[in-house]
């Protein structure tokens, strides 16, 4: 509700100059002023002139500060320019000691009601006038009024608020359970280990949410027990629980988290007792028995090859080599295997034979994605010494370029498709959007600069996967149109229209911004964040996965908040917007595939 506006009145008295009453005529006033001025001494006149000259100089100097009273502070100002049609929004963002222009980019012409990001060191009105020529592409808008409407919008603070909102739902309706079901105000259980709570610990710490963190820590100390007769998935438990506990231990120095990490790490070890040493997918952490899924003796390549960062770190901390030995063995086996295609791996590996199965399908998406990510990240974690990891990574990037990379003819969007028994399929999972960030991380660590060029192109594509959808949210899988004159680049099949609040695109935006400082990546992240808020936020607390990113009026909420929304999506958004580059410095930490930062090992003296 808005309060009715206050009415101000100005009283005007109208009089006739010839009426003979009090003579306040303009000419009379001018003559009298001039006479008074002449009566002053030369010194008095000089002093007055000097005073006005100073006033003018101060006015010029102070003008920008008066028009932008907030300048010099690291805040975001949201100014809405209301037009007859469409609507534009201006944002001003300015960092201490930096010129606004170098920080910001020109906004784009937008459709009605969309939010845009502009930046200016000028007053909004002047900026608006200067902007006009840039808007020629669209219908000439008619300015009705402009107003400061949003007050201060602090982007990191907005993400923190989103976290608090998500946490409120979890705390109220799912406390100690795996996942919140925000619509039905209940919870879902996967392993029954408080998955969301553990996955979110380090995010709370990074965001400085002390109260929330302390309450969660208390639950870990008093309620969390891994002595349970329950089957857990080795990969998911490693990246979310082991990874989450290890990173929280590093950030806080609190030994509670290391003790818990040791406990779960050792309970997962039976998974490696297989004929081939390729681990089974499932372990009963109470009974200490592992097994493959009921229908196959295969494990997924991404799953067996992206548990290494966590187990290697556990060995380093505990001085017990068994964990590292087990996971290094997996990497050695995969390194030697036949069946790769230019460094690209098939999706399954047999736990008895230790060979790839279901050969001939190659993707950077589901079942293979984090294998590639962990080649690079293990190499970084270990101080860039393990040559086989680097070799495999470099070969795989070349394999991607040679076999999976294409450009849409109509808009020139570069994407990573799939290869199935020699046939190219222009299909790209949202999961593949980890790749721009990983490529950028490699380039930052001394790998070829063309990796960064590719990262830049793929980043644009991942953003377009959001931008081209009616909700502003990406589908789970996109199909790229390769026809020369297609209007739409990104197409979606009806089975792929869902969005699970996944992190990969904002993860890559975080890396791209850290390495380039290009404001565009923050702006894209902000747009995506706003779309999450608009279409997935549940008023009573929490955020929900949705079933249809093409229908903004009914996105079909799915009633599930995945734990990675708190562990990854909101953490990467927060870090993307934070101006503190030292907050989880990429020279000191490497993020596991669930966004839990683990330290890069110090090099030997
Ligand atoms: C997360 O659990 C991890 O990022 C994993 O590597 C891939 N899937 C989800 C997020 O999408």
JSON list of C-alpha atoms in Angstrom, two decimals, residues 434-584:
[
{"chain": "A", "resi": 434, "resn": "UNK", "atom": "CA", "xyz": [30.38, -25.54, -15.71]},
{"chain": "A", "resi": 435, "resn": "UNK", "atom": "CA", "xyz": [32.77, -25.53, -18.68]},
{"chain": "A", "resi": 436, "resn": "UNK", "atom": "CA", "xyz": [33.29, -21.77, -19.24]},
{"chain": "A", "resi": 437, "resn": "UNK", "atom": "CA", "xyz": [34.31, -21.42, -15.59]},
{"chain": "A", "resi": 438, "resn": "UNK", "atom": "CA", "xyz": [36.62, -24.42, -15.69]},
{"chain": "A", "resi": 439, "resn": "UNK", "atom": "CA", "xyz": [38.26, -23.29, -18.95]},
{"chain": "A", "resi": 440, "resn": "UNK", "atom": "CA", "xyz": [38.77, -19.83, -17.47]},
{"chain": "A", "resi": 441, "resn": "UNK", "atom": "CA", "xyz": [40.29, -21.33, -14.33]},
{"chain": "A", "resi": 442, "resn": "UNK", "atom": "CA", "xyz": [42.72, -23.31, -16.48]},
{"chain": "A", "resi": 443, "resn": "UNK", "atom": "CA", "xyz": [43.72, -20.23, -18.48]},
{"chain": "A", "resi": 444, "resn": "UNK", "atom": "CA", "xyz": [44.22, -18.32, -15.21]},
{"chain": "A", "resi": 445, "resn": "UNK", "atom": "CA", "xyz": [46.56, -21.11, -14.12]},
{"chain": "A", "resi": 446, "resn": "UNK", "atom": "CA", "xyz": [48.73, -20.81, -17.20]},
{"chain": "A", "resi": 447, "resn": "UNK", "atom": "CA", "xyz": [46.94, -22.98, -19.77]},
{"chain": "A", "resi": 448, "resn": "UNK", "atom": "CA", "xyz": [46.58, -21.67, -23.36]},
{"chain": "A", "resi": 449, "resn": "UNK", "atom": "CA", "xyz": [44.83, -18.30, -23.74]},
{"chain": "A", "resi": 450, "resn": "UNK", "atom": "CA", "xyz": [42.54, -19.81, -26.39]},
{"chain": "A", "resi": 451, "resn": "UNK", "atom": "CA", "xyz": [40.84, -21.67, -23.50]},
{"chain": "A", "resi": 452, "resn": "UNK", "atom": "CA", "xyz": [39.77, -18.26, -22.24]},
{"chain": "A", "resi": 453, "resn": "UNK", "atom": "CA", "xyz": [38.46, -17.29, -25.67]},
{"chain": "A", "resi": 454, "resn": "UNK", "atom": "CA", "xyz": [36.36, -20.42, -25.76]},
{"chain": "A", "resi": 455, "resn": "UNK", "atom": "CA", "xyz": [35.20, -19.76, -22.19]},
{"chain": "A", "resi": 456, "resn": "UNK", "atom": "CA", "xyz": [34.01, -16.29, -23.22]},
{"chain": "A", "resi": 457, "resn": "UNK", "atom": "CA", "xyz": [31.99, -17.67, -26.14]},
{"chain": "A", "resi": 458, "resn": "UNK", "atom": "CA", "xyz": [30.43, -20.47, -24.11]},
{"chain": "A", "resi": 459, "resn": "UNK", "atom": "CA", "xyz": [29.59, -18.08, -21.30]},
{"chain": "A", "resi": 460, "resn": "UNK", "atom": "CA", "xyz": [27.47, -16.03, -23.70]},
{"chain": "A", "resi": 461, "resn": "UNK", "atom": "CA", "xyz": [25.69, -19.21, -24.80]},
{"chain": "A", "resi": 462, "resn": "UNK", "atom": "CA", "xyz": [24.92, -20.28, -21.25]},
{"chain": "A", "resi": 463, "resn": "UNK", "atom": "CA", "xyz": [23.52, -16.82, -20.56]},
{"chain": "A", "resi": 464, "resn": "UNK", "atom": "CA", "xyz": [21.39, -17.04, -23.71]},
{"chain": "A", "resi": 465, "resn": "UNK", "atom": "CA", "xyz": [19.94, -20.32, -22.41]},
{"chain": "A", "resi": 466, "resn": "UNK", "atom": "CA", "xyz": [18.36, -18.18, -19.68]},
{"chain": "A", "resi": 467, "resn": "UNK", "atom": "CA", "xyz": [17.73, -15.03, -21.65]},
{"chain": "A", "resi": 468, "resn": "UNK", "atom": "CA", "xyz": [15.79, -16.68, -24.45]},
{"chain": "A", "resi": 469, "resn": "UNK", "atom": "CA", "xyz": [13.30, -18.36, -22.12]},
{"chain": "A", "resi": 470, "resn": "UNK", "atom": "CA", "xyz": [10.07, -16.61, -21.15]},
{"chain": "A", "resi": 471, "resn": "UNK", "atom": "CA", "xyz": [10.82, -16.98, -17.43]},
{"chain": "A", "resi": 472, "resn": "UNK", "atom": "CA", "xyz": [14.45, -15.92, -17.82]},
{"chain": "A", "resi": 473, "resn": "UNK", "atom": "CA", "xyz": [15.46, -19.33, -16.48]},
{"chain": "A", "resi": 474, "resn": "UNK", "atom": "CA", "xyz": [17.34, -22.01, -18.39]},
{"chain": "A", "resi": 475, "resn": "UNK", "atom": "CA", "xyz": [15.84, -25.38, -19.23]},
{"chain": "A", "resi": 476, "resn": "UNK", "atom": "CA", "xyz": [17.59, -28.55, -18.08]},
{"chain": "A", "resi": 477, "resn": "UNK", "atom": "CA", "xyz": [18.55, -29.33, -21.68]},
{"chain": "A", "resi": 478, "resn": "UNK", "atom": "CA", "xyz": [18.74, -27.01, -24.70]},
{"chain": "A", "resi": 479, "resn": "UNK", "atom": "CA", "xyz": [18.73, -27.92, -28.37]},
{"chain": "A", "resi": 480, "resn": "UNK", "atom": "CA", "xyz": [20.47, -25.51, -30.71]},
{"chain": "A", "resi": 481, "resn": "UNK", "atom": "CA", "xyz": [18.96, -24.69, -34.05]},
{"chain": "A", "resi": 482, "resn": "UNK", "atom": "CA", "xyz": [21.54, -25.10, -36.81]},
{"chain": "A", "resi": 483, "resn": "UNK", "atom": "CA", "xyz": [19.36, -23.71, -39.62]},
{"chain": "A", "resi": 484, "resn": "UNK", "atom": "CA", "xyz": [20.82, -20.58, -41.26]},
{"chain": "A", "resi": 485, "resn": "UNK", "atom": "CA", "xyz": [17.81, -18.30, -40.76]},
{"chain": "A", "resi": 486, "resn": "UNK", "atom": "CA", "xyz": [16.25, -19.56, -37.57]},
{"chain": "A", "resi": 487, "resn": "UNK", "atom": "CA", "xyz": [14.62, -16.89, -35.42]},
{"chain": "A", "resi": 488, "resn": "UNK", "atom": "CA", "xyz": [15.22, -18.75, -32.19]},
{"chain": "A", "resi": 489, "resn": "UNK", "atom": "CA", "xyz": [18.61, -20.27, -31.34]},
{"chain": "A", "resi": 490, "resn": "UNK", "atom": "CA", "xyz": [17.71, -22.24, -28.28]},
{"chain": "A", "resi": 491, "resn": "UNK", "atom": "CA", "xyz": [14.90, -24.77, -28.53]},
{"chain": "A", "resi": 492, "resn": "UNK", "atom": "CA", "xyz": [13.46, -26.86, -25.75]},
{"chain": "A", "resi": 493, "resn": "UNK", "atom": "CA", "xyz": [11.76, -30.25, -25.88]},
{"chain": "A", "resi": 494, "resn": "UNK", "atom": "CA", "xyz": [8.80, -30.64, -23.60]},
{"chain": "A", "resi": 495, "resn": "UNK", "atom": "CA", "xyz": [10.56, -33.26, -21.46]},
{"chain": "A", "resi": 496, "resn": "UNK", "atom": "CA", "xyz": [13.48, -30.85, -20.85]},
{"chain": "A", "resi": 497, "resn": "UNK", "atom": "CA", "xyz": [11.59, -27.71, -19.80]},
{"chain": "A", "resi": 498, "resn": "UNK", "atom": "CA", "xyz": [12.33, -27.98, -16.09]},
{"chain": "A", "resi": 499, "resn": "UNK", "atom": "CA", "xyz": [14.76, -25.96, -14.00]},
{"chain": "A", "resi": 500, "resn": "UNK", "atom": "CA", "xyz": [16.17, -27.47, -10.82]},
{"chain": "A", "resi": 501, "resn": "UNK", "atom": "CA", "xyz": [17.79, -24.25, -9.48]},
{"chain": "A", "resi": 502, "resn": "UNK", "atom": "CA", "xyz": [21.11, -25.51, -10.81]},
{"chain": "A", "resi": 503, "resn": "UNK", "atom": "CA", "xyz": [24.32, -23.54, -10.29]},
{"chain": "A", "resi": 504, "resn": "UNK", "atom": "CA", "xyz": [26.54, -24.13, -13.34]},
{"chain": "A", "resi": 505, "resn": "UNK", "atom": "CA", "xyz": [25.92, -20.86, -15.19]},
{"chain": "A", "resi": 506, "resn": "UNK", "atom": "CA", "xyz": [26.29, -18.61, -12.16]},
{"chain": "A", "resi": 507, "resn": "UNK", "atom": "CA", "xyz": [29.33, -20.67, -11.16]},
{"chain": "A", "resi": 508, "resn": "UNK", "atom": "CA", "xyz": [30.96, -19.84, -14.49]},
{"chain": "A", "resi": 509, "resn": "UNK", "atom": "CA", "xyz": [29.88, -16.19, -14.22]},
{"chain": "A", "resi": 510, "resn": "UNK", "atom": "CA", "xyz": [31.71, -16.05, -10.91]},
{"chain": "A", "resi": 511, "resn": "UNK", "atom": "CA", "xyz": [34.96, -17.32, -12.46]},
{"chain": "A", "resi": 512, "resn": "UNK", "atom": "CA", "xyz": [34.61, -15.09, -15.51]},
{"chain": "A", "resi": 513, "resn": "UNK", "atom": "CA", "xyz": [34.07, -12.01, -13.37]},
{"chain": "A", "resi": 514, "resn": "UNK", "atom": "CA", "xyz": [36.95, -12.84, -11.03]},
{"chain": "A", "resi": 515, "resn": "UNK", "atom": "CA", "xyz": [39.36, -13.20, -13.94]},
{"chain": "A", "resi": 516, "resn": "UNK", "atom": "CA", "xyz": [38.19, -10.35, -16.17]},
{"chain": "A", "resi": 517, "resn": "UNK", "atom": "CA", "xyz": [36.43, -7.84, -13.92]},
{"chain": "A", "resi": 518, "resn": "UNK", "atom": "CA", "xyz": [33.94, -7.40, -16.76]},
{"chain": "A", "resi": 519, "resn": "UNK", "atom": "CA", "xyz": [30.76, -5.92, -15.29]},
{"chain": "A", "resi": 520, "resn": "UNK", "atom": "CA", "xyz": [28.68, -7.73, -17.91]},
{"chain": "A", "resi": 521, "resn": "UNK", "atom": "CA", "xyz": [29.05, -11.00, -16.01]},
{"chain": "A", "resi": 522, "resn": "UNK", "atom": "CA", "xyz": [27.68, -9.46, -12.82]},
{"chain": "A", "resi": 523, "resn": "UNK", "atom": "CA", "xyz": [24.80, -7.95, -14.73]},
{"chain": "A", "resi": 524, "resn": "UNK", "atom": "CA", "xyz": [23.92, -11.34, -16.22]},
{"chain": "A", "resi": 525, "resn": "UNK", "atom": "CA", "xyz": [24.11, -12.93, -12.79]},
{"chain": "A", "resi": 526, "resn": "UNK", "atom": "CA", "xyz": [21.79, -10.26, -11.43]},
{"chain": "A", "resi": 527, "resn": "UNK", "atom": "CA", "xyz": [19.26, -10.90, -14.18]},
{"chain": "A", "resi": 528, "resn": "UNK", "atom": "CA", "xyz": [19.33, -14.63, -13.46]},
{"chain": "A", "resi": 529, "resn": "UNK", "atom": "CA", "xyz": [19.01, -14.03, -9.74]},
{"chain": "A", "resi": 530, "resn": "UNK", "atom": "CA", "xyz": [15.97, -11.85, -10.31]},
{"chain": "A", "resi": 531, "resn": "UNK", "atom": "CA", "xyz": [14.37, -14.54, -12.46]},
{"chain": "A", "resi": 532, "resn": "UNK", "atom": "CA", "xyz": [14.89, -17.07, -9.67]},
{"chain": "A", "resi": 533, "resn": "UNK", "atom": "CA", "xyz": [13.23, -14.63, -7.30]},
{"chain": "A", "resi": 534, "resn": "UNK", "atom": "CA", "xyz": [10.36, -14.00, -9.63]},
{"chain": "A", "resi": 535, "resn": "UNK", "atom": "CA", "xyz": [9.49, -17.57, -10.58]},
{"chain": "A", "resi": 536, "resn": "UNK", "atom": "CA", "xyz": [10.85, -19.92, -7.92]},
{"chain": "A", "resi": 537, "resn": "UNK", "atom": "CA", "xyz": [10.53, -18.10, -4.60]},
{"chain": "A", "resi": 538, "resn": "UNK", "atom": "CA", "xyz": [7.87, -19.55, -2.35]},
{"chain": "A", "resi": 539, "resn": "UNK", "atom": "CA", "xyz": [6.30, -16.91, -0.04]},
{"chain": "A", "resi": 540, "resn": "UNK", "atom": "CA", "xyz": [6.25, -19.09, 3.08]},
{"chain": "A", "resi": 541, "resn": "UNK", "atom": "CA", "xyz": [9.99, -19.81, 2.78]},
{"chain": "A", "resi": 542, "resn": "UNK", "atom": "CA", "xyz": [12.28, -21.59, 0.35]},
{"chain": "A", "resi": 543, "resn": "UNK", "atom": "CA", "xyz": [12.65, -21.77, -3.41]},
{"chain": "A", "resi": 544, "resn": "UNK", "atom": "CA", "xyz": [11.28, -24.47, -5.67]},
{"chain": "A", "resi": 545, "resn": "UNK", "atom": "CA", "xyz": [12.34, -26.30, -8.80]},
{"chain": "A", "resi": 546, "resn": "UNK", "atom": "CA", "xyz": [9.92, -25.61, -11.65]},
{"chain": "A", "resi": 547, "resn": "UNK", "atom": "CA", "xyz": [8.56, -27.78, -14.44]},
{"chain": "A", "resi": 548, "resn": "UNK", "atom": "CA", "xyz": [8.26, -25.28, -17.29]},
{"chain": "A", "resi": 549, "resn": "UNK", "atom": "CA", "xyz": [10.65, -22.43, -18.00]},
{"chain": "A", "resi": 550, "resn": "UNK", "atom": "CA", "xyz": [8.59, -21.44, -21.06]},
{"chain": "A", "resi": 551, "resn": "UNK", "atom": "CA", "xyz": [5.50, -20.45, -19.14]},
{"chain": "A", "resi": 552, "resn": "UNK", "atom": "CA", "xyz": [5.90, -17.45, -16.85]},
{"chain": "A", "resi": 553, "resn": "UNK", "atom": "CA", "xyz": [2.24, -17.48, -15.86]},
{"chain": "A", "resi": 554, "resn": "UNK", "atom": "CA", "xyz": [2.41, -21.09, -14.70]},
{"chain": "A", "resi": 555, "resn": "UNK", "atom": "CA", "xyz": [5.98, -22.35, -14.37]},
{"chain": "A", "resi": 556, "resn": "UNK", "atom": "CA", "xyz": [4.63, -25.49, -12.64]},
{"chain": "A", "resi": 557, "resn": "UNK", "atom": "CA", "xyz": [6.37, -25.53, -9.26]},
{"chain": "A", "resi": 558, "resn": "UNK", "atom": "CA", "xyz": [7.76, -28.96, -8.44]},
{"chain": "A", "resi": 559, "resn": "UNK", "atom": "CA", "xyz": [7.86, -28.61, -4.67]},
{"chain": "A", "resi": 560, "resn": "UNK", "atom": "CA", "xyz": [11.54, -29.35, -4.14]},
{"chain": "A", "resi": 561, "resn": "UNK", "atom": "CA", "xyz": [14.51, -27.24, -3.13]},
{"chain": "A", "resi": 562, "resn": "UNK", "atom": "CA", "xyz": [17.73, -29.08, -4.02]},
{"chain": "A", "resi": 563, "resn": "UNK", "atom": "CA", "xyz": [20.52, -28.80, -1.49]},
{"chain": "A", "resi": 564, "resn": "UNK", "atom": "CA", "xyz": [22.86, -27.40, -4.17]},
{"chain": "A", "resi": 565, "resn": "UNK", "atom": "CA", "xyz": [20.74, -24.26, -4.39]},
{"chain": "A", "resi": 566, "resn": "UNK", "atom": "CA", "xyz": [22.14, -23.22, -1.01]},
{"chain": "A", "resi": 567, "resn": "UNK", "atom": "CA", "xyz": [25.52, -24.90, -1.38]},
{"chain": "A", "resi": 568, "resn": "UNK", "atom": "CA", "xyz": [26.27, -23.65, -4.87]},
{"chain": "A", "resi": 569, "resn": "UNK", "atom": "CA", "xyz": [23.81, -21.34, -6.64]},
{"chain": "A", "resi": 570, "resn": "UNK", "atom": "CA", "xyz": [23.48, -18.75, -3.88]},
{"chain": "A", "resi": 571, "resn": "UNK", "atom": "CA", "xyz": [27.14, -19.08, -2.85]},
{"chain": "A", "resi": 572, "resn": "UNK", "atom": "CA", "xyz": [28.41, -18.39, -6.36]},
{"chain": "A", "resi": 573, "resn": "UNK", "atom": "CA", "xyz": [25.99, -15.49, -6.77]},
{"chain": "A", "resi": 574, "resn": "UNK", "atom": "CA", "xyz": [27.16, -14.00, -3.50]},
{"chain": "A", "resi": 575, "resn": "UNK", "atom": "CA", "xyz": [30.82, -14.36, -4.47]},
{"chain": "A", "resi": 576, "resn": "UNK", "atom": "CA", "xyz": [30.08, -12.98, -7.94]},
{"chain": "A", "resi": 577, "resn": "UNK", "atom": "CA", "xyz": [28.68, -9.78, -6.42]},
{"chain": "A", "resi": 578, "resn": "UNK", "atom": "CA", "xyz": [31.11, -9.45, -3.54]},
{"chain": "A", "resi": 579, "resn": "UNK", "atom": "CA", "xyz": [33.84, -6.87, -4.10]},
{"chain": "A", "resi": 580, "resn": "UNK", "atom": "CA", "xyz": [36.19, -8.74, -1.80]},
{"chain": "A", "resi": 581, "resn": "UNK", "atom": "CA", "xyz": [38.38, -10.66, -4.24]},
{"chain": "A", "resi": 582, "resn": "UNK", "atom": "CA", "xyz": [40.14, -12.25, -1.30]},
{"chain": "A", "resi": 583, "resn": "UNK", "atom": "CA", "xyz": [36.94, -13.88, -0.12]},
{"chain": "A", "resi": 584, "resn": "UNK", "atom": "CA", "xyz": [37.83, -17.46, -1.11]}
]
